[in-house]
CSV table of C-alpha atoms and ligand atoms in Angstrom, one decimal:
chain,number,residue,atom,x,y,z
E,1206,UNK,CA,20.3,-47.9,-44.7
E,1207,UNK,CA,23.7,-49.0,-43.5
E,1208,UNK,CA,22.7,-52.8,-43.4
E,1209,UNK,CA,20.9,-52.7,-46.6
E,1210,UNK,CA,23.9,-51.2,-48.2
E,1211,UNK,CA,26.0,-54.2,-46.8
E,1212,UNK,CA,23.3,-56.6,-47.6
E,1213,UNK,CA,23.2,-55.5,-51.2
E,1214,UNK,CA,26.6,-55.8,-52.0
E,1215,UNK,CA,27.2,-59.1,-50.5
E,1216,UNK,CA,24.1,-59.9,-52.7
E,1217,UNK,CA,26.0,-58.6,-55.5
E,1218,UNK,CA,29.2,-60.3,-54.5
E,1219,UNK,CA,28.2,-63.3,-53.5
E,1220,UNK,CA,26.5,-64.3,-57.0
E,1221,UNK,CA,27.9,-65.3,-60.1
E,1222,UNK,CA,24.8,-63.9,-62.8
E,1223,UNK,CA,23.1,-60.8,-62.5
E,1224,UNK,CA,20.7,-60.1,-59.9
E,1225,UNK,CA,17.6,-58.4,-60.5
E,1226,UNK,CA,16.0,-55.7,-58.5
E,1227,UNK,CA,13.2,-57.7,-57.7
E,1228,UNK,CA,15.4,-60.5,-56.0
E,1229,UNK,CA,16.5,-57.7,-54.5
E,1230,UNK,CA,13.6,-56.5,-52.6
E,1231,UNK,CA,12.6,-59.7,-52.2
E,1232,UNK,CA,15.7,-60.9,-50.6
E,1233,UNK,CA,16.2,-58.2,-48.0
E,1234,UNK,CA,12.9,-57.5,-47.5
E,1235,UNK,CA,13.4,-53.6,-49.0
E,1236,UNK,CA,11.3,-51.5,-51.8
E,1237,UNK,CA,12.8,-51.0,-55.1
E,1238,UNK,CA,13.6,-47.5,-54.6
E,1239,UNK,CA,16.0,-48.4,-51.3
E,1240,UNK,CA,18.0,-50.4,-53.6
E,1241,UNK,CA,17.7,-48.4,-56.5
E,1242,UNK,CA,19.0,-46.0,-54.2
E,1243,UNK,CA,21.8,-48.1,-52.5
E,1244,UNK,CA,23.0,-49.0,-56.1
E,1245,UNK,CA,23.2,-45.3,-57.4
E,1246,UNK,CA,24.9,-44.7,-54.4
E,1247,UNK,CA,27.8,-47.3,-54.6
E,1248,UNK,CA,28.2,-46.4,-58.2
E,1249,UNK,CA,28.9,-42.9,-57.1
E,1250,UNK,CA,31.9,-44.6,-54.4
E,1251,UNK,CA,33.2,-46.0,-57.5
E,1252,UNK,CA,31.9,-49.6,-57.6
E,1253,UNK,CA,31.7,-50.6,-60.9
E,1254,UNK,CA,27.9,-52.3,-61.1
E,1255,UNK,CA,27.1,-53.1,-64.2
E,1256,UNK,CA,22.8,-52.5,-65.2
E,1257,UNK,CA,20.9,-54.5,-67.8
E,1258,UNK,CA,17.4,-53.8,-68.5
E,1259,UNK,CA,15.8,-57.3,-67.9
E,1260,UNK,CA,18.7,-58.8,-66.2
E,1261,UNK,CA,19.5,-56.8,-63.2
E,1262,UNK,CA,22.7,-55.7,-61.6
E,1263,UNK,CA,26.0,-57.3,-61.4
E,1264,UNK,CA,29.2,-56.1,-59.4
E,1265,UNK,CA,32.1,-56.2,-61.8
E,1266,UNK,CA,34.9,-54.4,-59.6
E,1267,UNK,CA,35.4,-52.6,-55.8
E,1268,UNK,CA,37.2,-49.3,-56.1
E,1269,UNK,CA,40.6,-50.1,-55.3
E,1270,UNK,CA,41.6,-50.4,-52.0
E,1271,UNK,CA,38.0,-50.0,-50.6
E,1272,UNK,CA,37.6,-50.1,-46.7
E,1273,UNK,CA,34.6,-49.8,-44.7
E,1274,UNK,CA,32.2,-51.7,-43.4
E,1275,UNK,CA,29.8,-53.1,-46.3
E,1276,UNK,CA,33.2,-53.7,-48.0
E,1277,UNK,CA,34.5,-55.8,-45.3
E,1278,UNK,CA,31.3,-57.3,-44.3
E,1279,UNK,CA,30.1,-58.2,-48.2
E,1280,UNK,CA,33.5,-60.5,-47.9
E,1281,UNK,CA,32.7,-62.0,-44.7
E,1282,UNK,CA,31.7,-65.8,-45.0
E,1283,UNK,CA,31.6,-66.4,-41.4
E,1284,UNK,CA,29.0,-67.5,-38.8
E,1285,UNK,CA,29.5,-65.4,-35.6
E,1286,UNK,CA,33.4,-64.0,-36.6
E,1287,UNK,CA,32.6,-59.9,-37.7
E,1288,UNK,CA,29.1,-60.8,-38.4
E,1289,UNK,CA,28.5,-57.9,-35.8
E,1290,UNK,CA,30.6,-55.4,-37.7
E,1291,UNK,CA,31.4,-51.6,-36.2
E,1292,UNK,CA,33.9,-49.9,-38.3
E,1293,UNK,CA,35.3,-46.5,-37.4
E,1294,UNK,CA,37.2,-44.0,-39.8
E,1295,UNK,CA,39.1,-43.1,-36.6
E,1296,UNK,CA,39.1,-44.3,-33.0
E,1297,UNK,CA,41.2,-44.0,-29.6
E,1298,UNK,CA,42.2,-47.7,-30.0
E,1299,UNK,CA,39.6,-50.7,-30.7
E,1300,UNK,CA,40.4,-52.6,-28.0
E,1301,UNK,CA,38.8,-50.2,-25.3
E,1302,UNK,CA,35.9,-49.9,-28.0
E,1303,UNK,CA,35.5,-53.8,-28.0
E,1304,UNK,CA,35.1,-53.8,-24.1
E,1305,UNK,CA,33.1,-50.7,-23.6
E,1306,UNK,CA,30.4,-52.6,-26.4
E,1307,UNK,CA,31.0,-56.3,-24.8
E,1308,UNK,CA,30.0,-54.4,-21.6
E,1309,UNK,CA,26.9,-53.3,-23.3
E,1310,UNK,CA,26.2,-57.0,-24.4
E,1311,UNK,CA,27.6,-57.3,-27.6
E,1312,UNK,CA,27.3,-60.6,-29.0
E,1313,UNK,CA,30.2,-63.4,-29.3
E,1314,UNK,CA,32.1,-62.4,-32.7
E,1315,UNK,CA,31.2,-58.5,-32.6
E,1316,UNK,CA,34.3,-56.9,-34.0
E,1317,UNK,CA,35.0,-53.3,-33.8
E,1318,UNK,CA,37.7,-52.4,-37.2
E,1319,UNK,CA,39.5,-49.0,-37.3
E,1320,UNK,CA,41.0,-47.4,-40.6
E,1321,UNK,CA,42.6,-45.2,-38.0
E,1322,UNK,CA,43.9,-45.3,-34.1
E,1323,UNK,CA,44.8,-42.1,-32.6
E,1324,UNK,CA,45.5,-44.2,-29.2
E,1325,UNK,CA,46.7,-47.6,-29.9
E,1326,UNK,CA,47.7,-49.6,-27.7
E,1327,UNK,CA,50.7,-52.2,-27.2
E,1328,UNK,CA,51.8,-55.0,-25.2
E,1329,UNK,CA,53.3,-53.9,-21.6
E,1330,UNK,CA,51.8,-50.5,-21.9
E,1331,UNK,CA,53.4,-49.6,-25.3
E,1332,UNK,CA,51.6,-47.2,-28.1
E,1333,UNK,CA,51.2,-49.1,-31.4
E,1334,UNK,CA,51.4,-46.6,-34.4
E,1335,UNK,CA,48.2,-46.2,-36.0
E,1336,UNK,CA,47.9,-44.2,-38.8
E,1337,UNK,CA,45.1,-44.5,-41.4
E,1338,UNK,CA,44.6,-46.0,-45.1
E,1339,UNK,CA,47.6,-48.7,-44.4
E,1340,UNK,CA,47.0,-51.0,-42.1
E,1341,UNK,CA,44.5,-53.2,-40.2
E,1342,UNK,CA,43.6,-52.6,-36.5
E,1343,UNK,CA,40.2,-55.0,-35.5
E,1344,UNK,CA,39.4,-55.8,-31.8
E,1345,UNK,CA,36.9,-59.1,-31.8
E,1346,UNK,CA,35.1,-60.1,-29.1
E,1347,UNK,CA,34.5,-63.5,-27.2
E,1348,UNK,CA,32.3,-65.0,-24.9
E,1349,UNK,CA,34.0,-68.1,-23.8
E,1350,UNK,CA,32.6,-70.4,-21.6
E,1351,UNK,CA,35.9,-71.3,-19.4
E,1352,UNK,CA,37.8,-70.2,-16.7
E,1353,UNK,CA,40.3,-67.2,-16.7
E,1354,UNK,CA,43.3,-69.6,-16.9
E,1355,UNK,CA,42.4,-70.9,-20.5
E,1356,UNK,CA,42.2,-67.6,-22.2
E,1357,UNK,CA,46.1,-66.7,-22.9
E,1358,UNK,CA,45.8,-69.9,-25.2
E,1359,UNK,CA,43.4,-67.5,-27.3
E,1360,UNK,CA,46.1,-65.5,-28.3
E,1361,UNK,CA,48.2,-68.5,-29.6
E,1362,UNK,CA,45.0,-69.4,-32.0
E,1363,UNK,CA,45.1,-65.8,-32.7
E,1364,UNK,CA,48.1,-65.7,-34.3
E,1365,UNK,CA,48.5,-68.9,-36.1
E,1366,UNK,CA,45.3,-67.6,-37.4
E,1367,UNK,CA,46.5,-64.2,-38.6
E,1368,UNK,CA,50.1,-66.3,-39.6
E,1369,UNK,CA,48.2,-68.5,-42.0
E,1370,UNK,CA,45.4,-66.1,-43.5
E,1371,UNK,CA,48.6,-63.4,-44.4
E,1372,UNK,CA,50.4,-66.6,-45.4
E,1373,UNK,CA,47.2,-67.5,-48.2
E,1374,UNK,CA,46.9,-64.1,-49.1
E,1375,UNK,CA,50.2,-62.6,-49.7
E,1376,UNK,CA,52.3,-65.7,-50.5
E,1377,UNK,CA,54.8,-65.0,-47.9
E,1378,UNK,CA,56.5,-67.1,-45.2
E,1379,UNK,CA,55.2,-66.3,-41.8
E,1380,UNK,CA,56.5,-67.3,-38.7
E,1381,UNK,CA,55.5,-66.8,-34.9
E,1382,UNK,CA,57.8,-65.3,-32.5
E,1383,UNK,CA,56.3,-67.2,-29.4
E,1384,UNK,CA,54.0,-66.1,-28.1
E,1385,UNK,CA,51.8,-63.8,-30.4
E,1386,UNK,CA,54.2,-62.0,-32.8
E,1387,UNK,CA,54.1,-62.4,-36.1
E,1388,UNK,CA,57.4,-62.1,-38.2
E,1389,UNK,CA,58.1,-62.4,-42.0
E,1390,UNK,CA,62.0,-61.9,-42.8
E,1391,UNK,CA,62.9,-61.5,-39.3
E,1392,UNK,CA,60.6,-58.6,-39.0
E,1393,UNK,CA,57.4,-57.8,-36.9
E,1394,UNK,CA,54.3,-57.6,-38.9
E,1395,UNK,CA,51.6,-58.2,-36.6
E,1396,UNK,CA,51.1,-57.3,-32.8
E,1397,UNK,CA,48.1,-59.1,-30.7
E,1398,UNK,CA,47.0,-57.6,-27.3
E,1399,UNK,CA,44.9,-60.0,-25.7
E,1400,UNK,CA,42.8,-58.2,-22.8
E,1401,UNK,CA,40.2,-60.0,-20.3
E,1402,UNK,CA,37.0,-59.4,-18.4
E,1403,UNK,CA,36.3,-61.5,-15.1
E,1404,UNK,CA,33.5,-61.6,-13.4
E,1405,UNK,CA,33.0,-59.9,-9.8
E,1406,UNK,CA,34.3,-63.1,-8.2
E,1407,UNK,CA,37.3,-63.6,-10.4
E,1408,UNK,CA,36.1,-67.5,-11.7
E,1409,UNK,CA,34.6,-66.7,-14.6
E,1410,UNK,CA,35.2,-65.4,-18.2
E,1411,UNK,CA,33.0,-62.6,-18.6
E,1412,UNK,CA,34.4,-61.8,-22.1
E,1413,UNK,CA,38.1,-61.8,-23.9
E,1414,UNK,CA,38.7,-58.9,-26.4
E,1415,UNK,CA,41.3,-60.0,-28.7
E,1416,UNK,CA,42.9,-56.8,-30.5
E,1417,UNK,CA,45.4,-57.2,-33.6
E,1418,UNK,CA,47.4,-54.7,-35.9
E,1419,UNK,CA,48.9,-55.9,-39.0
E,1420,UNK,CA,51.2,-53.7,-40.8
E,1421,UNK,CA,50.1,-54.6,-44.5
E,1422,UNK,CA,50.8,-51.1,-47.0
E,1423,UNK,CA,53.5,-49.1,-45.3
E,1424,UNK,CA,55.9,-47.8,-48.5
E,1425,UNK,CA,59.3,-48.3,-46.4
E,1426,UNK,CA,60.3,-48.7,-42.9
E,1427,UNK,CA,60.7,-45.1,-42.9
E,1428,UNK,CA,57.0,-44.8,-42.4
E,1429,UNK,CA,57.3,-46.2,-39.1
E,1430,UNK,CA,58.6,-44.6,-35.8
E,1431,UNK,CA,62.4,-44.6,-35.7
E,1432,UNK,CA,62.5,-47.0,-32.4
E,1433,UNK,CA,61.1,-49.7,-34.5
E,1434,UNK,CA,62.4,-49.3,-37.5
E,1435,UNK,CA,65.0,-51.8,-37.2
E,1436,UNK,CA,62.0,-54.5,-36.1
E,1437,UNK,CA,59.3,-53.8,-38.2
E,1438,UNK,CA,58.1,-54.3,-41.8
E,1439,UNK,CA,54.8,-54.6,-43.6
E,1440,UNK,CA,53.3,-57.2,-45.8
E,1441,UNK,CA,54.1,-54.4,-49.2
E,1442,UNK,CA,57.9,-54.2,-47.4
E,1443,UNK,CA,58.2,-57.8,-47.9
E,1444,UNK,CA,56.6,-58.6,-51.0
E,1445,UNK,CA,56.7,-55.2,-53.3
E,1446,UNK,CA,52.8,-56.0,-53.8
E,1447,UNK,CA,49.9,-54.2,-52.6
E,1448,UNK,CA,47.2,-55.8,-50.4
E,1449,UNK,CA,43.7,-55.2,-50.3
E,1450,UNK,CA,42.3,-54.9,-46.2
E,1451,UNK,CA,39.0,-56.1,-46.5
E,1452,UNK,CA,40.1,-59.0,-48.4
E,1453,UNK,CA,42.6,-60.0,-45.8
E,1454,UNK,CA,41.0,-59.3,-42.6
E,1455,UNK,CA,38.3,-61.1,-43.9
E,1456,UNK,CA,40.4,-64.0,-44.2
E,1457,UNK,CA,41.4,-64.0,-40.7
E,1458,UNK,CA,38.2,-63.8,-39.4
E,1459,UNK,CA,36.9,-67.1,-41.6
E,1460,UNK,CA,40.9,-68.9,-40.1
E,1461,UNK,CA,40.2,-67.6,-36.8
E,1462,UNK,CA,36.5,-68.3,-36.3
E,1463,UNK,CA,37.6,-72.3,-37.8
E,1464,UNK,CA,40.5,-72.3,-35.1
E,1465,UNK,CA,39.1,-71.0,-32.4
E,1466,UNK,CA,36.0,-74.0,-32.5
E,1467,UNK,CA,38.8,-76.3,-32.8
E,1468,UNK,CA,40.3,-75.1,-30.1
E,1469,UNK,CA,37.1,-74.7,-27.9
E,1470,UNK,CA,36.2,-78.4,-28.1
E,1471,UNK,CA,38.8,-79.6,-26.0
E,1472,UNK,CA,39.9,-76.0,-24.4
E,1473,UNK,CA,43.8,-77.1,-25.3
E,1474,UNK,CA,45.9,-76.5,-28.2
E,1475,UNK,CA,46.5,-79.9,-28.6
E,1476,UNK,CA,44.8,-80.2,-32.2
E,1477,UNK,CA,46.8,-77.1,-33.2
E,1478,UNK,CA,49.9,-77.1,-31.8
E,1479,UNK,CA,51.3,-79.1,-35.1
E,1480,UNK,CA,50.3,-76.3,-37.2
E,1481,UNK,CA,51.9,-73.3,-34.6
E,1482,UNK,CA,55.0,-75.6,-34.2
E,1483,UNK,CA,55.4,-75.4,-38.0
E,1484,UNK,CA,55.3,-71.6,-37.6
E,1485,UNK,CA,57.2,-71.0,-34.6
E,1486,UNK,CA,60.7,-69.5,-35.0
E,1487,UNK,CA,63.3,-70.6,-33.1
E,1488,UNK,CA,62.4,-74.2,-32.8
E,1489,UNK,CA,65.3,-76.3,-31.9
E,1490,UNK,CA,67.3,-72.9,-31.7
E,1491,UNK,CA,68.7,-71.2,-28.8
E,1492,UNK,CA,66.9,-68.6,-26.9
E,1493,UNK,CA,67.4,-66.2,-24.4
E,1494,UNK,CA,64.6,-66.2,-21.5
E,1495,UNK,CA,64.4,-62.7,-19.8
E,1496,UNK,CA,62.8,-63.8,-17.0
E,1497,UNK,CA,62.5,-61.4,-14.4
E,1498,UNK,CA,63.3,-63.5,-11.8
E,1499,UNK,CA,67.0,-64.2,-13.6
E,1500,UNK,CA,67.6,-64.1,-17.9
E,1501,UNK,CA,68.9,-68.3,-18.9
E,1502,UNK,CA,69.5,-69.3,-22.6
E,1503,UNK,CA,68.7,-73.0,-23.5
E,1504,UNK,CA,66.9,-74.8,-26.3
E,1505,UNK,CA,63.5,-73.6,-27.9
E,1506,UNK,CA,61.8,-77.0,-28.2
E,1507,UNK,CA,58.4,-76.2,-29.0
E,1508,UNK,CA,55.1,-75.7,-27.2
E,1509,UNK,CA,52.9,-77.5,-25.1
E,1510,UNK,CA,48.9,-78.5,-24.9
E,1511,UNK,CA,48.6,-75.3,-22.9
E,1512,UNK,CA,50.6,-73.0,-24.7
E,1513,UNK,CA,53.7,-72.6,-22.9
E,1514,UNK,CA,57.1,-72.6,-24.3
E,1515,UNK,CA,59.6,-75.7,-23.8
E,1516,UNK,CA,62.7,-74.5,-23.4
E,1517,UNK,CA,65.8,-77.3,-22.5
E,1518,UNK,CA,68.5,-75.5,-20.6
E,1519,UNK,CA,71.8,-76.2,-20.7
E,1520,UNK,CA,71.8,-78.5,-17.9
E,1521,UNK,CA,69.2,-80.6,-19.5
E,1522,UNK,CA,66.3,-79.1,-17.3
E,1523,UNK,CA,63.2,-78.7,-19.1
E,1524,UNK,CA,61.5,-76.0,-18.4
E,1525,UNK,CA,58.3,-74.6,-19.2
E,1526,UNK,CA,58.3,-70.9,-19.9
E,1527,UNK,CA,54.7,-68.9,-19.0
E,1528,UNK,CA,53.7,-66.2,-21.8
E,1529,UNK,CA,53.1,-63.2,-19.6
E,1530,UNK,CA,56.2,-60.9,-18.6
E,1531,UNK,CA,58.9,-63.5,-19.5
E,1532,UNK,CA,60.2,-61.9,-23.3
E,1533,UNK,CA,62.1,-65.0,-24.9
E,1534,UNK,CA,64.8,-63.8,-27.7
E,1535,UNK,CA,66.7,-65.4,-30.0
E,1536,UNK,CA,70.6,-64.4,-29.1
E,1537,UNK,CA,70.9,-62.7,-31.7
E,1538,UNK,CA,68.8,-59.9,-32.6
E,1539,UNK,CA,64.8,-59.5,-32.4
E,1540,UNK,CA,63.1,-63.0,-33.1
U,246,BTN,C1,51.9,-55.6,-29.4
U,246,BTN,O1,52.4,-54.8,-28.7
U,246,BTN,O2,52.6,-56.4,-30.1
U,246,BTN,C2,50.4,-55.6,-29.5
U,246,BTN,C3,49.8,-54.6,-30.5
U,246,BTN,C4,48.4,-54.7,-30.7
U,246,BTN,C5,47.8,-53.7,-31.6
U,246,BTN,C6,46.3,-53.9,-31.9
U,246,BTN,S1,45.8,-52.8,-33.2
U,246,BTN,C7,44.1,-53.2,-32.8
U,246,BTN,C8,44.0,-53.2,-31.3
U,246,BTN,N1,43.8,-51.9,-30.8
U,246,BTN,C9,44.9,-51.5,-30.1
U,246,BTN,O3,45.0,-50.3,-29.5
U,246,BTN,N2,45.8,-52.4,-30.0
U,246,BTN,C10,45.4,-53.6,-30.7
């Protein structure tokens, strides 16, 4: 029932005219009555569906707001991104969900999406705030075929994909605070934890889950826990608009799934790195590496094939900074 409902609506969505019962049935392979009954049912959700004797149905509206999983999945236009969808009114945290599914043999692509995280979890052992109806939390999961040393690039496709999708959507100007975080006005909207799966001998990829929160509704930075408020914002912070989920996560997933085959082809960043550079904050600035092997300032210079930062100190070293537990800063303040 659940996949027909999802069917149907994309059906619905994805054409222009009217479409009749009978395409319908024939389409998806169900009896009139399923989708007579799928249709009353959406109509009851609020879905405006318009019927005409003769003509068939045609979906004039989503109810405002709408999240769930034939919402999100009617949007998708993807070929393996989401195309396994599992969406949860409330979860521990997506990423744990992801695994515990990738374990069980979930394809390349499955994504697990949660209105609601009751456990979410950060980088470095940090919570991420997870309350429901605001923002988006989706774990995706990947089968790569290469080594283990490869996959912390993932994370750097990851969020020039998120950067550009909230950049199409919303209108506004999104930069990445190397490596992962994603800032608009100086302020974290979106946090990536990239988690890994190695087979028995440690060579191998088994799978990579790669989890992301995006703040996109919150009212004011009063909704969020007083140790951030100074760092974070939302997408309606920033802009004074609302944002519909579905719409936008199914954006990333369409930018993500394009990048990440662009970046599997060679297995560098090489034919992205133009468009993260463009994104990066603090290019050509001056950073603060806290390193903890000893903190150094120098100049941010960009990135390389591989993902690490360049970073020109002030004796005119160059050196290359490793995403992992070295936090770079600008000197002043959060990005
Ligand atoms: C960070 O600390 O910046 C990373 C935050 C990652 C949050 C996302 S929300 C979806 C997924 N599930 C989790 O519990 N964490 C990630």
């Amino acid at each position: 029932m659940k996949t027909d409902r999802s069917d149907i609506l994309t059906c619905l969505r994805n054409s222009a005219d009217y479409v009749s019962g009978q395409q319908l049935c024939d389409r998806l392979g169900v009896s009139r009555t399923a989708v007579w009954k799928v249709i009353s049912q959406l109509k009851e959700e609020g879905y405006r569906i318009e019927s005409v004797p003769s003509r068939g149905y045609r979906l004039v509206e989503s109810p405002a707001g709408m999240y769930s999983e034939s919402e999100i999945a009617s949007r998708l236009h993807t070929k393996w991104a989401g195309r396994r969808l599992l969406f949860f009114e409330s979860t521990g945290s997506t990423n744990p969900d992801a695994k515990r599914f990738a374990e069980e043999g979930a394809p390349h692509g499955t994504t697990v999406v949660a209105d609601r995280q009751t456990a979410g979890r950060g980088r470095r052992g940090r919570s991420w705030e997870s309350p429901a109806g605001r923002s988006i939390y989706f774990t995706i999961v990947l089968r790569p075929a290469f080594a283990p040393d490869k996959a912390s690039m993932v994370t750097l496709v990851m969020a020039l994909s998120v950067a550009e999708a909230i950049h199409e959507v919303t209108g506004l100007e999104t930069g990445i605070k190397w490596p992962n975080d994603i800032v608009v006005n100086g302020k974290k909207v979106v946090g990536i934890l990239t988690e890994m799966s190695m087979t028995p001998e440690m060579n191998e990829t088994q799978f990579l889950v790669a989890g992301v929160g995006v703040n996109v509704n919150q009212e004011s930075t009063a909704d969020f826990p007083e140790e951030i408020r100074q760092t974070a914002t939302s997408l309606k912070i920033e802009s004074g608009k609302e944002f519909d989920r579905a719409e936008l996560l199914a954006r990333i997933l369409a930018g993500f799934e394009a990048d990440y085959e662009i970046f599997e082809k060679e297995l560098t960043l090489s034919a992205l790195k133009e468009r993260y550079e463009a994104r990066l904050i603090g290019r050509n600035a001056a950073v603060r590496v806290l390193d903890p092997a000893g903190e150094y300032t120098g100049i941010s210079r960009g990135i390389t094939d591989t993902g690490e930062l360049v970073v020109e100190k002030e004796t005119g070293e160059t050196v290359l900074v490793y995403a992992g537990e070295v936090s770079v800063r600008g000197l002043y303040g959060y990005v």
